[in-house]
Amino acid sequence: MQTDFLVIGSGIAGLTYALKVAQDCPDKTVTIFTKTQSDETNTKYAQGGIAGVMDADNDSFEKHIEDTLIAGDGLCNRQTVEIVVKEGVQRIHEIIEWGAQFDKEPDGDYKLGKEGGHSEFRILHHKDVTGKEMERALLEAIKKAENIQLISHCFVLDIITQHHLGYLVTKSTPDIECYGVYVLNLQTNKIETVTAGVTLLATGGNGQVYRTTTNPAIATGDGVAMVYRAKGRIENMEFIQFHPTALYEPGVRGQSFLITEAVRGDGGILRNHAGEAFMERYDERKDLAPRDIVARAIDNEMKVNGTEHVYLDCRHFSKEKFTEHFPNIYAKCLSIGIDITKHMIPVAPAAHYSCGGIKTDEWGRTSIKNLYAAGECASTGLHGANRLASNSLLEAMVFAHRAYKDSVSNVVLRKASPSGGGLEGAGIPDWKTDGTTSPKEMILITQSVKELKLLMSDYVGIVRNNERLHRAMKRLDLLFAETEELYKKTIVSPQLCELRNMITVAYVIVKSAEFRQESRGLHFNTDYPGKSEMVQNIVL
Ligand code: FAD
Ligand code: SIN
């Protein structure tokens, strides 16, 4: 299969990019692969909203830039922050034109919410299901574009580089180039070779590496793992953001339900089991301090009091006010017997967002030629050591736009070879399946996934130390060896590939955490409680 523009991922980053290149280049083909259903993405679950300076009377670019820099704890790239904040407003207007609806006041102005770390009300939202609404609007626009094909249930295995043509590729190879991808079509069970002029990775986050996460099952860090295997650059992976308030539901596995920070923005108060509003003891911004501070405070309260959760108190809200902004949360709580007007909501931190990722420049270019990355899988320099709430949907749209601009203007689209055997006669080989058989026991995969999640949660969570990181690495080595052995002799499946990708991502997180010998933002190591004088990114 050949396509001009290849997009891996159907969340906000992938769909925004695809729409833009398709509109600008109507004679070119755009192909989107997504590994399960088209709308099953982190994007769909975004609740709080998208940050943007929409109220110029009370807010300003400078304030949004400053808030982002403060949250990022000294590690943001100021130029990137300015780009995202300033260009973001245009991108918000575009998605509104594509049909996304955000809540409005009776006078027609947008209703703006507030979340942790924001000095002003600047969060546009669609009730408490903002991401679902944005995903809906984008998917509808995609359906109308004749030169886009969105193919669901296609699991991308690896990006194709010179390595697949038989050349030695290392981290120091100067011009690593991406020719396309190998993809497992889950409808036909065949592995196809797909060549492309330009490839965009928009594969989202990696929350599934942890036992408790707000991320859906698709969030296994595949893009980061693929680039790492292809010897591309990965940056700042130690900064895993734990959302302070996921609903605590004992026995629920997989994805935890989020209680958006906007609830605290509207006045929700965190309390411990004694009923104390404990955030006063940790930060003068109390419940609306940046996420790293609130998550660590909750973690400390839970450890000191020996409890598995704290509470979010919304009993002082009127039912009308709460249900108007948060109908989905109200219904979810009620479904498990919590009437938020009478009971406090049990909450605990959960892995939520990957601030680091595939290193990109100001045009979304990765270190591999013809390969772009945007959205949560990318590390653009916006978030630094800690992402400001509701900045990620904004970042995804801004960098999808920039990647589109660069890819249509600078990249010469390739011609497929007349023989159809690859690019310009390059002769890309088919995926090798010789000597592999069907897996005999799924337990070999599922048990390793459990072990991985446990070790990451226990040793590489909100609070870390050298001993824990060392233990995590030793256990990862064993899981890696066992999984590679299985991989060599087994026919590939999404489950096995996801396990392999998650081990790679976990390894990169631990390695980066070991390199960062200080505590900054989301990375807190009790062996190095202070900040280092040298402010640096960790690039692997
Ligand atoms: P995603 O939307 O996650 O899409 C990833 C895509 O990649 C999927 O289509 C997936 O199938 C595909 N994919 C992955 N691997 C492969 C593979 N191997 N082969 C083929 N396809 C693959 N951010 C905000 O700014 N505001 C919020 O209010 C907010 N709330 C959030 C609430 C929750 C519960 C969560 C989980 C996140 C929230 N975030 C929020 C973060 C934000 O939603 C995400 O960072 C953002 O949506 C990521 O978009 P994306 O396009 O990068 O990736
Ligand atoms: C939330 O709604 O609390 C999540 C916002 C975000 O992750 O940016």
Coordinates of C-alpha atoms and ligand atoms in Angstrom, one line a residue:
M1 CA 0.0 0.0 0.0
Q2 CA 1.2 3.5 -0.8
T3 CA 0.0 6.9 0.4
D4 CA 1.2 10.4 0.3
F5 CA 0.5 11.3 3.9
L6 CA 0.3 8.6 6.6
V7 CA -1.1 9.4 10.0
I8 CA -0.9 7.0 12.9
G9 CA -3.6 7.8 15.4
S10 CA -7.2 9.2 15.3
G11 CA -7.1 11.5 18.3
I12 CA -7.1 15.3 18.2
A13 CA -3.5 15.5 16.8
G14 CA -3.9 12.9 14.0
L15 CA -7.3 14.1 12.9
T16 CA -6.4 17.8 12.9
Y17 CA -3.3 17.1 10.8
A18 CA -5.1 14.8 8.4
L19 CA -7.9 17.3 7.8
K20 CA -5.4 20.1 7.1
V21 CA -3.2 18.2 4.6
A22 CA -6.2 16.8 2.9
Q23 CA -7.8 20.3 2.4
D24 CA -4.5 21.8 1.2
C25 CA -3.5 18.9 -1.1
P26 CA -6.8 17.7 -2.6
D27 CA -4.9 15.6 -5.2
K28 CA -2.9 13.7 -2.6
T29 CA -3.9 10.7 -0.5
V30 CA -4.1 10.7 3.3
T31 CA -4.4 7.5 5.2
I32 CA -5.1 7.3 9.0
F33 CA -4.5 4.1 10.9
T34 CA -6.0 3.6 14.4
K35 CA -5.6 0.4 16.4
T36 CA -9.1 -0.1 17.7
Q37 CA -12.3 1.9 17.0
S38 CA -11.8 5.3 15.4
D39 CA -12.9 7.3 18.4
E40 CA -11.2 5.2 21.1
T41 CA -8.5 7.7 22.1
N42 CA -7.4 9.7 25.1
T43 CA -9.0 12.7 23.3
K44 CA -12.5 11.2 23.8
Y45 CA -12.1 11.1 27.6
A46 CA -10.9 14.7 28.0
Q47 CA -13.2 16.4 30.5
G48 CA -12.1 19.8 31.7
G49 CA -11.5 21.5 28.4
I50 CA -9.0 23.4 26.3
A51 CA -7.1 26.4 27.6
G52 CA -7.0 29.6 25.5
V53 CA -7.0 33.3 26.0
M54 CA -10.5 34.0 24.9
D55 CA -11.4 36.9 27.2
A56 CA -9.0 39.7 26.3
D57 CA -10.5 42.1 28.9
N58 CA -9.4 40.0 31.9
D59 CA -6.8 37.6 30.5
S60 CA -3.7 38.0 28.3
F61 CA -1.1 35.9 26.4
E62 CA 1.5 36.9 29.0
K63 CA -0.6 35.5 31.9
H64 CA -1.2 32.2 30.1
I65 CA 2.5 32.0 29.2
E66 CA 3.5 32.8 32.8
D67 CA 1.2 30.2 34.2
T68 CA 2.6 27.5 31.8
L69 CA 6.2 28.4 32.7
I70 CA 5.5 28.3 36.5
A71 CA 3.8 24.9 36.2
G72 CA 6.7 23.6 34.1
D73 CA 9.1 24.3 36.9
G74 CA 12.0 25.9 35.0
L75 CA 12.1 23.3 32.2
C76 CA 9.7 24.7 29.5
N77 CA 11.0 26.0 26.3
R78 CA 9.8 29.6 26.3
Q79 CA 9.7 29.9 22.5
T80 CA 7.4 26.8 22.4
V81 CA 5.2 28.2 25.1
E82 CA 4.8 31.5 23.3
I83 CA 4.0 29.6 20.0
V84 CA 1.3 27.4 21.6
V85 CA -0.4 30.2 23.6
K86 CA -0.4 32.7 20.8
E87 CA -1.3 30.4 17.9
G88 CA -3.7 28.3 20.0
V89 CA -6.5 30.8 19.8
Q90 CA -6.6 30.5 16.0
R91 CA -6.7 26.7 16.3
I92 CA -9.6 27.0 18.7
H93 CA -11.5 29.1 16.3
E94 CA -10.8 26.6 13.5
I95 CA -12.2 23.6 15.5
I96 CA -15.3 25.7 16.3
E97 CA -15.7 26.3 12.5
W98 CA -15.4 22.5 12.0
G99 CA -18.4 22.1 14.3
A100 CA -17.2 21.7 17.9
Q101 CA -19.5 23.4 20.4
F102 CA -18.3 24.9 23.6
D103 CA -20.7 26.0 26.4
K104 CA -21.8 29.6 26.3
E105 CA -23.2 32.2 28.8
P106 CA -26.8 33.5 28.1
D107 CA -25.2 36.6 26.5
G108 CA -23.4 34.5 24.0
D109 CA -19.9 34.7 25.5
Y110 CA -18.0 31.5 26.1
K111 CA -18.3 30.1 29.6
L112 CA -14.7 29.8 30.9
G113 CA -13.6 27.5 33.6
K114 CA -10.6 27.5 35.9
E115 CA -8.2 24.7 36.8
G116 CA -5.1 24.2 38.9
G117 CA -2.2 26.6 38.1
H118 CA -4.3 29.0 36.0
S119 CA -4.4 32.5 37.2
E120 CA -7.6 33.3 35.1
F121 CA -10.7 31.7 33.9
R122 CA -9.7 30.5 30.4
I123 CA -10.9 26.9 29.9
L124 CA -13.4 26.4 27.1
H125 CA -15.4 23.3 27.7
H126 CA -18.4 21.3 26.6
K127 CA -20.0 20.4 29.9
D128 CA -17.7 17.7 31.3
V129 CA -17.2 15.8 28.0
T130 CA -15.1 18.3 26.0
G131 CA -12.9 15.7 24.3
K132 CA -15.8 13.7 23.2
E133 CA -17.3 16.7 21.5
M134 CA -14.1 17.7 19.8
E135 CA -13.5 14.1 18.6
R136 CA -17.0 14.0 17.2
A137 CA -16.6 17.2 15.3
L138 CA -13.3 16.1 13.8
L139 CA -14.5 12.7 12.8
E140 CA -17.5 14.2 11.1
A141 CA -15.3 16.6 9.2
I142 CA -13.0 13.7 8.2
K143 CA -15.9 11.7 6.8
K144 CA -16.6 14.6 4.3
A145 CA -13.0 14.7 3.0
E146 CA -12.8 12.5 -0.1
N147 CA -9.0 12.1 -0.1
I148 CA -8.8 10.7 3.5
Q149 CA -9.2 7.1 4.3
L150 CA -9.5 6.3 8.0
I151 CA -8.8 2.6 8.6
S152 CA -9.6 1.3 12.1
H153 CA -8.3 -1.9 13.7
C154 CA -4.9 -1.6 12.1
F155 CA -2.1 -2.0 14.6
V156 CA 1.1 -0.3 13.5
L157 CA 4.1 -2.5 14.5
D158 CA 7.2 -0.5 13.5
I159 CA 8.3 2.4 11.3
I160 CA 10.4 1.4 8.3
T161 CA 13.9 2.9 8.1
Q162 CA 17.3 2.0 6.4
H163 CA 17.5 -0.7 9.1
H164 CA 14.9 -2.7 7.2
L165 CA 17.0 -2.3 3.9
G166 CA 19.9 -4.1 5.6
Y167 CA 21.9 -1.0 6.7
L168 CA 23.3 -0.7 10.2
V169 CA 21.4 2.1 12.0
T170 CA 22.6 3.5 15.3
K171 CA 21.8 6.5 17.5
S172 CA 24.7 8.3 15.7
T173 CA 23.6 7.5 12.1
P174 CA 23.1 11.0 10.7
D175 CA 20.2 10.7 8.3
I176 CA 17.8 8.1 9.6
E177 CA 14.8 8.2 7.2
C178 CA 11.3 7.0 7.6
Y179 CA 9.8 5.2 4.5
G180 CA 6.5 4.2 6.1
V181 CA 5.3 1.5 8.5
Y182 CA 4.5 -2.2 8.9
V183 CA 0.9 -2.6 10.0
L184 CA -1.0 -5.6 11.3
N185 CA -4.5 -5.4 9.8
L186 CA -6.7 -7.0 12.5
Q187 CA -9.6 -7.5 10.0
T188 CA -7.5 -9.7 7.7
N189 CA -4.8 -10.8 10.2
K190 CA -2.1 -9.8 7.6
I191 CA 0.9 -7.7 8.0
E192 CA 1.1 -5.1 5.3
T193 CA 4.0 -2.8 4.2
V194 CA 2.8 0.7 3.8
T195 CA 5.1 3.3 2.2
A196 CA 4.5 7.0 2.6
G197 CA 5.9 10.4 1.6
V198 CA 5.4 11.7 5.1
T199 CA 4.4 9.9 8.3
L200 CA 3.0 11.6 11.4
L201 CA 3.0 9.7 14.7
A202 CA 0.0 10.8 16.8
T203 CA -0.2 7.7 19.0
G204 CA -1.1 9.4 22.3
G205 CA 0.1 8.6 25.8
N206 CA 1.3 5.7 27.9
G207 CA -0.8 5.7 31.1
Q208 CA -1.3 1.9 30.8
V209 CA 2.2 1.4 31.9
Y210 CA 0.8 2.0 35.5
R211 CA -1.7 0.0 37.5
T212 CA -4.1 3.0 38.1
T213 CA -4.6 5.3 35.2
T214 CA -7.2 7.6 33.7
N215 CA -6.1 6.5 30.2
P216 CA -8.0 4.0 28.1
A217 CA -6.5 0.7 27.0
I218 CA -5.0 2.1 23.8
A219 CA -2.5 4.3 25.7
T220 CA 0.5 2.0 25.7
G221 CA 3.2 4.3 24.3
D222 CA 3.5 2.6 21.0
G223 CA 4.8 5.6 19.1
V224 CA 7.6 6.3 21.7
A225 CA 8.6 2.7 21.6
M226 CA 8.7 2.6 17.8
V227 CA 10.9 5.7 17.6
Y228 CA 13.2 4.4 20.4
R229 CA 13.6 1.1 18.4
A230 CA 14.3 3.1 15.3
K231 CA 17.1 5.0 17.1
G232 CA 15.2 8.3 17.2
R233 CA 15.4 10.8 20.1
I234 CA 13.1 10.6 23.1
E235 CA 13.0 13.3 25.7
N236 CA 12.1 13.9 29.4
M237 CA 10.1 10.6 29.9
E238 CA 10.5 10.8 33.7
F239 CA 7.8 13.4 33.9
I240 CA 4.7 11.3 34.2
Q241 CA 1.8 13.4 35.4
F242 CA -0.5 11.9 38.0
H243 CA -3.9 13.4 38.0
P244 CA -4.8 14.1 41.7
T245 CA -8.5 13.1 41.5
A246 CA -9.4 9.9 39.8
L247 CA -12.5 8.2 41.2
Y248 CA -11.5 5.6 43.7
E249 CA -13.5 2.4 42.9
P250 CA -12.0 -0.7 44.7
G251 CA -11.9 -3.7 42.3
V252 CA -12.1 -1.6 39.1
R253 CA -9.2 -2.4 36.8
G254 CA -8.0 -0.8 33.6
Q255 CA -9.2 2.8 33.2
S256 CA -10.2 4.9 36.2
F257 CA -12.9 7.4 35.9
L258 CA -11.7 11.0 36.1
I259 CA -13.2 13.7 38.3
T260 CA -12.1 16.8 36.4
E261 CA -10.0 19.4 38.0
A262 CA -12.7 21.9 36.9
V263 CA -14.7 20.6 39.9
R264 CA -12.1 22.1 42.2
G265 CA -12.1 25.2 39.9
D266 CA -15.7 25.6 40.7
G267 CA -15.1 25.2 44.5
G268 CA -14.6 21.5 45.3
I269 CA -12.5 20.9 48.4
L270 CA -10.1 18.0 49.1
R271 CA -10.5 16.5 52.6
N272 CA -8.7 13.7 54.4
H273 CA -10.5 11.0 56.4
A274 CA -10.7 13.3 59.4
G275 CA -12.6 15.8 57.3
E276 CA -9.7 18.3 57.3
A277 CA -9.2 20.5 54.2
F278 CA -5.5 19.6 54.1
M279 CA -4.4 21.5 51.0
E280 CA -4.0 24.6 53.2
R281 CA -1.0 22.9 54.8
Y282 CA 0.8 22.3 51.5
D283 CA 0.4 25.4 49.3
E284 CA -1.2 28.8 49.5
R285 CA -3.1 28.1 46.2
K286 CA -4.7 25.2 48.1
D287 CA -6.8 22.9 46.0
L288 CA -5.9 24.8 42.8
A289 CA -2.1 24.5 43.2
P290 CA -0.4 22.8 40.1
R291 CA -1.0 19.1 39.7
D292 CA 2.3 17.9 40.9
I293 CA 1.9 19.6 44.2
V294 CA -1.7 18.5 44.8
A295 CA -0.9 14.8 43.8
R296 CA 2.0 14.7 46.1
A297 CA 0.0 16.2 48.9
I298 CA -2.7 13.6 48.5
D299 CA -0.1 10.8 48.3
N300 CA 1.4 12.0 51.5
E301 CA -2.0 12.2 53.3
M302 CA -2.8 8.7 52.1
K303 CA 0.6 7.4 53.4
V304 CA 0.5 9.2 56.7
N305 CA -3.1 8.1 57.4
G306 CA -2.8 4.6 56.0
T307 CA -5.7 5.2 53.6
E308 CA -6.3 4.3 49.9
H309 CA -7.9 7.5 49.0
V310 CA -9.0 11.0 50.2
Y311 CA -12.3 12.8 49.5
L312 CA -13.4 15.6 47.2
D313 CA -16.2 17.5 48.9
C314 CA -18.9 19.0 46.7
R315 CA -21.7 18.8 49.2
H316 CA -21.9 22.7 49.2
F317 CA -22.7 22.8 45.5
S318 CA -26.4 23.2 44.4
K319 CA -27.5 20.1 42.5
E320 CA -28.5 22.4 39.6
K321 CA -25.1 24.1 39.4
F322 CA -23.2 20.8 39.6
T323 CA -25.3 19.0 37.0
E324 CA -25.3 21.8 34.6
H325 CA -21.4 21.8 34.3
F326 CA -20.8 18.1 35.3
P327 CA -23.7 15.9 34.2
N328 CA -21.5 13.0 33.3
I329 CA -19.7 13.0 36.7
Y330 CA -22.9 13.4 38.5
A331 CA -24.4 10.4 36.7
K332 CA -21.3 8.2 37.2
C333 CA -21.2 9.0 41.0
L334 CA -24.9 8.3 41.4
S335 CA -24.5 5.0 39.5
I336 CA -22.2 3.7 42.3
G337 CA -24.3 5.1 45.1
I338 CA -22.6 8.5 45.6
D339 CA -25.0 11.4 45.7
I340 CA -22.5 14.3 45.5
T341 CA -24.9 16.6 47.3
K342 CA -24.8 14.3 50.4
H343 CA -21.6 12.2 50.1
M344 CA -18.0 13.2 49.5
I345 CA -16.4 11.6 46.4
P346 CA -13.5 9.2 47.2
V347 CA -10.6 10.1 45.0
A348 CA -6.9 9.1 44.5
P349 CA -4.2 10.1 42.1
A350 CA -3.8 8.1 38.8
A351 CA -1.3 8.2 36.0
H352 CA -2.7 10.6 33.5
Y353 CA -0.3 12.3 31.1
S354 CA 3.2 11.9 29.6
C355 CA 4.9 15.2 29.5
G356 CA 7.9 13.9 27.6
G357 CA 8.0 11.8 24.5
I358 CA 9.4 11.8 20.9
K359 CA 11.6 14.9 20.7
T360 CA 10.3 17.3 18.1
D361 CA 11.4 20.8 16.9
E362 CA 9.1 23.8 16.4
W363 CA 7.6 22.3 13.3
G364 CA 6.9 18.9 14.8
R365 CA 9.9 17.3 13.1
T366 CA 11.4 14.3 14.9
S367 CA 15.1 13.4 14.7
I368 CA 14.1 10.9 11.9
K369 CA 13.6 12.4 8.4
N370 CA 10.1 12.5 7.0
L371 CA 8.7 11.5 10.4
Y372 CA 6.7 14.0 12.4
A373 CA 5.1 13.6 15.8
A374 CA 2.3 15.6 17.5
G375 CA 0.0 15.4 20.5
E376 CA 0.8 13.5 23.7
C377 CA 3.4 11.2 22.1
A378 CA 5.6 14.3 21.3
S379 CA 7.9 16.3 23.5
T380 CA 7.7 19.9 22.1
G381 CA 9.1 21.7 25.1
L382 CA 5.7 23.1 26.1
H383 CA 5.2 21.2 29.4
G384 CA 8.7 21.2 30.9
A385 CA 8.6 19.3 34.1
N386 CA 4.8 19.5 34.6
R387 CA 2.0 20.2 32.3
L388 CA -0.5 23.0 33.0
A389 CA -4.0 21.6 33.0
S390 CA -5.9 21.8 29.7
N391 CA -2.8 22.7 27.7
S392 CA -2.5 19.4 25.9
L393 CA -5.5 19.6 23.6
L394 CA -4.2 23.0 22.7
E395 CA -0.6 21.8 22.1
A396 CA -1.9 18.9 19.9
M397 CA -3.8 21.3 17.6
V398 CA -1.0 23.8 17.4
F399 CA 1.7 21.2 16.5
A400 CA -0.6 19.3 14.2
H401 CA -1.0 22.5 12.3
R402 CA 2.8 23.3 12.3
A403 CA 3.6 19.7 11.2
Y404 CA 1.1 20.1 8.3
K405 CA 2.6 23.4 7.2
D406 CA 6.1 22.0 7.2
S407 CA 5.2 18.7 5.6
V408 CA 3.4 20.2 2.7
S409 CA 6.0 22.9 2.0
N410 CA 9.3 21.2 2.6
V411 CA 8.9 17.5 2.0
V412 CA 9.1 16.3 -1.5
L413 CA 6.5 13.6 -1.9
R414 CA 7.9 10.3 -3.0
K415 CA 7.0 8.4 -6.1
A416 CA 6.3 4.7 -5.6
S417 CA 8.5 2.4 -7.7
P418 CA 6.8 1.1 -10.9
S419 CA 7.2 -2.4 -9.6
G420 CA 5.3 -1.6 -6.5
G421 CA 8.0 -3.2 -4.5
G422 CA 8.9 -0.1 -2.4
L423 CA 10.0 3.4 -2.8
E424 CA 12.0 4.4 -5.8
G425 CA 13.2 0.9 -6.2
A426 CA 14.4 0.7 -2.6
G427 CA 12.9 -2.8 -2.3
I428 CA 11.5 -2.8 1.2
P429 CA 11.2 -6.4 2.3
D430 CA 7.9 -7.9 3.7
W431 CA 7.6 -8.5 7.4
K432 CA 9.3 -11.7 8.3
T433 CA 7.1 -14.4 9.9
D434 CA 9.3 -17.4 9.3
G435 CA 9.8 -19.7 12.3
T436 CA 7.0 -18.1 14.4
T437 CA 4.0 -20.0 15.8
S438 CA 0.7 -18.9 17.5
P439 CA 1.1 -18.2 21.2
K440 CA 0.4 -21.3 23.3
E441 CA -0.5 -19.5 26.5
M442 CA -1.8 -15.9 26.8
I443 CA -0.9 -16.0 30.5
L444 CA 2.7 -15.5 29.5
I445 CA 1.6 -12.1 28.2
T446 CA -1.1 -11.1 30.6
Q447 CA 1.0 -11.9 33.7
S448 CA 3.9 -9.9 32.4
V449 CA 1.6 -6.9 31.8
K450 CA 0.4 -7.2 35.4
E451 CA 4.0 -7.4 36.8
L452 CA 5.0 -4.4 34.7
K453 CA 2.1 -2.2 35.9
L454 CA 2.8 -3.2 39.5
L455 CA 6.5 -2.5 39.5
M456 CA 6.0 0.9 37.8
S457 CA 3.3 1.9 40.3
D458 CA 5.2 0.7 43.3
Y459 CA 8.7 1.9 42.3
V460 CA 8.3 4.6 39.8
G461 CA 5.2 6.5 41.0
I462 CA 4.7 9.9 42.5
V463 CA 7.6 9.7 44.9
R464 CA 10.8 7.9 43.8
N465 CA 14.2 7.1 45.2
N466 CA 17.4 5.5 43.9
E467 CA 16.8 2.1 45.5
R468 CA 13.3 1.8 44.0
L469 CA 14.5 2.9 40.5
H470 CA 17.3 0.3 40.7
R471 CA 14.8 -2.4 41.6
A472 CA 12.5 -1.4 38.9
M473 CA 15.3 -1.6 36.3
K474 CA 16.4 -5.1 37.5
R475 CA 12.8 -6.4 37.1
L476 CA 12.4 -4.7 33.8
D477 CA 15.6 -6.4 32.5
L478 CA 14.0 -9.8 33.3
L479 CA 10.6 -8.9 31.7
F480 CA 12.5 -7.6 28.7
A481 CA 14.5 -10.8 28.2
E482 CA 11.5 -13.1 28.6
T483 CA 9.3 -11.0 26.3
E484 CA 12.0 -10.7 23.5
E485 CA 12.4 -14.5 23.6
L486 CA 8.6 -14.9 23.2
Y487 CA 8.5 -12.3 20.5
K488 CA 11.1 -14.1 18.4
K489 CA 9.2 -17.3 18.3
T490 CA 5.6 -16.1 18.3
I491 CA 3.3 -14.7 15.6
V492 CA 2.8 -11.1 16.4
S493 CA -0.5 -10.0 18.1
P494 CA -1.5 -6.6 19.5
Q495 CA -1.2 -7.9 23.1
L496 CA 2.4 -9.1 22.6
C497 CA 3.4 -5.9 20.8
E498 CA 1.8 -3.7 23.4
L499 CA 3.6 -5.6 26.2
R500 CA 6.9 -5.1 24.3
N501 CA 6.1 -1.4 23.7
M502 CA 5.2 -0.9 27.4
I503 CA 8.4 -2.5 28.6
T504 CA 10.4 -0.2 26.3
V505 CA 8.5 2.8 27.5
A506 CA 8.9 1.8 31.2
Y507 CA 12.6 1.3 30.6
V508 CA 12.9 4.8 29.1
I509 CA 11.0 6.3 32.0
V510 CA 13.2 4.6 34.6
K511 CA 16.4 5.4 32.7
S512 CA 15.5 9.1 32.4
A513 CA 14.5 9.1 36.1
E514 CA 17.9 7.7 37.0
F515 CA 19.6 10.3 35.0
R516 CA 17.7 13.2 36.6
Q517 CA 19.5 13.6 39.9
E518 CA 17.3 16.3 41.3
S519 CA 13.6 16.8 42.2
R520 CA 11.8 19.0 39.7
G521 CA 8.1 19.2 38.8
L522 CA 6.6 15.7 38.5
H523 CA 9.9 13.9 39.2
F524 CA 10.4 13.7 43.0
N525 CA 13.3 11.7 44.2
T526 CA 13.8 11.6 48.0
D527 CA 17.6 11.0 47.5
Y528 CA 17.8 14.3 45.7
P529 CA 15.1 16.5 47.3
G530 CA 16.4 19.8 45.8
K531 CA 16.7 21.2 42.3
S532 CA 20.0 21.0 40.5
E533 CA 21.6 24.3 39.4
M534 CA 21.9 22.9 35.9
V535 CA 18.6 23.0 34.1
Q536 CA 18.6 20.2 31.5
N537 CA 16.4 18.0 29.4
I538 CA 17.1 14.3 29.5
V539 CA 17.4 13.0 25.9
L540 CA 17.8 9.3 25.2
Ligands
FAD1 P1 -5.0 10.2 21.5 O1 -6.2 11.0 21.5 O2 -4.7 9.3 22.7 O3 -5.0 9.2 20.2 C1 -4.1 8.2 20.0 C2 -4.4 7.4 18.8 O4 -3.3 6.6 18.4 C3 -5.6 6.5 18.9 O5 -6.4 6.6 17.8 C4 -4.9 5.1 18.9 O6 -5.7 4.0 18.4 C5 -3.7 5.4 18.0 N1 -2.6 4.4 18.2 C6 -1.8 4.3 19.3 N2 -0.9 3.3 19.0 C7 -1.2 2.8 17.8 C8 -0.6 1.8 17.0 N3 0.4 1.0 17.4 N4 -1.2 1.5 15.8 C9 -2.3 2.3 15.3 N5 -2.8 3.3 16.1 C10 -2.3 3.5 17.3 N6 -6.1 17.4 28.1 C11 -6.6 18.7 28.0 O7 -6.0 19.6 27.4 N7 -7.8 19.0 28.6 C12 -8.5 18.1 29.3 O8 -9.6 18.4 29.8 C13 -8.0 16.8 29.4 N8 -8.7 15.8 30.1 C14 -8.3 14.5 30.0 C15 -9.0 13.5 30.7 C16 -8.6 12.2 30.6 C17 -9.5 11.2 31.3 C18 -7.5 11.9 29.9 C19 -7.0 10.4 29.8 C20 -6.7 12.8 29.3 C21 -7.1 14.2 29.3 N9 -6.4 15.2 28.7 C22 -6.8 16.5 28.7 C23 -5.2 14.8 27.9 C24 -5.6 14.8 26.4 O9 -6.9 14.2 26.3 C25 -4.6 14.0 25.6 O10 -3.3 14.4 25.9 C26 -4.9 14.2 24.1 O11 -6.2 14.0 23.8 C27 -4.0 13.3 23.3 O12 -4.4 13.4 22.0 P2 -3.5 12.6 20.9 O13 -4.2 12.9 19.6 O14 -2.1 12.9 21.1 O15 -3.7 11.1 21.2
SIN2 C1 -9.2 17.5 33.9 O1 -10.3 17.7 33.4 O2 -9.0 17.6 35.1 C2 -8.1 17.1 33.1 C3 -7.5 18.3 32.4 C4 -6.2 17.9 31.8 O3 -5.7 16.8 31.9 O4 -5.7 18.9 31.2

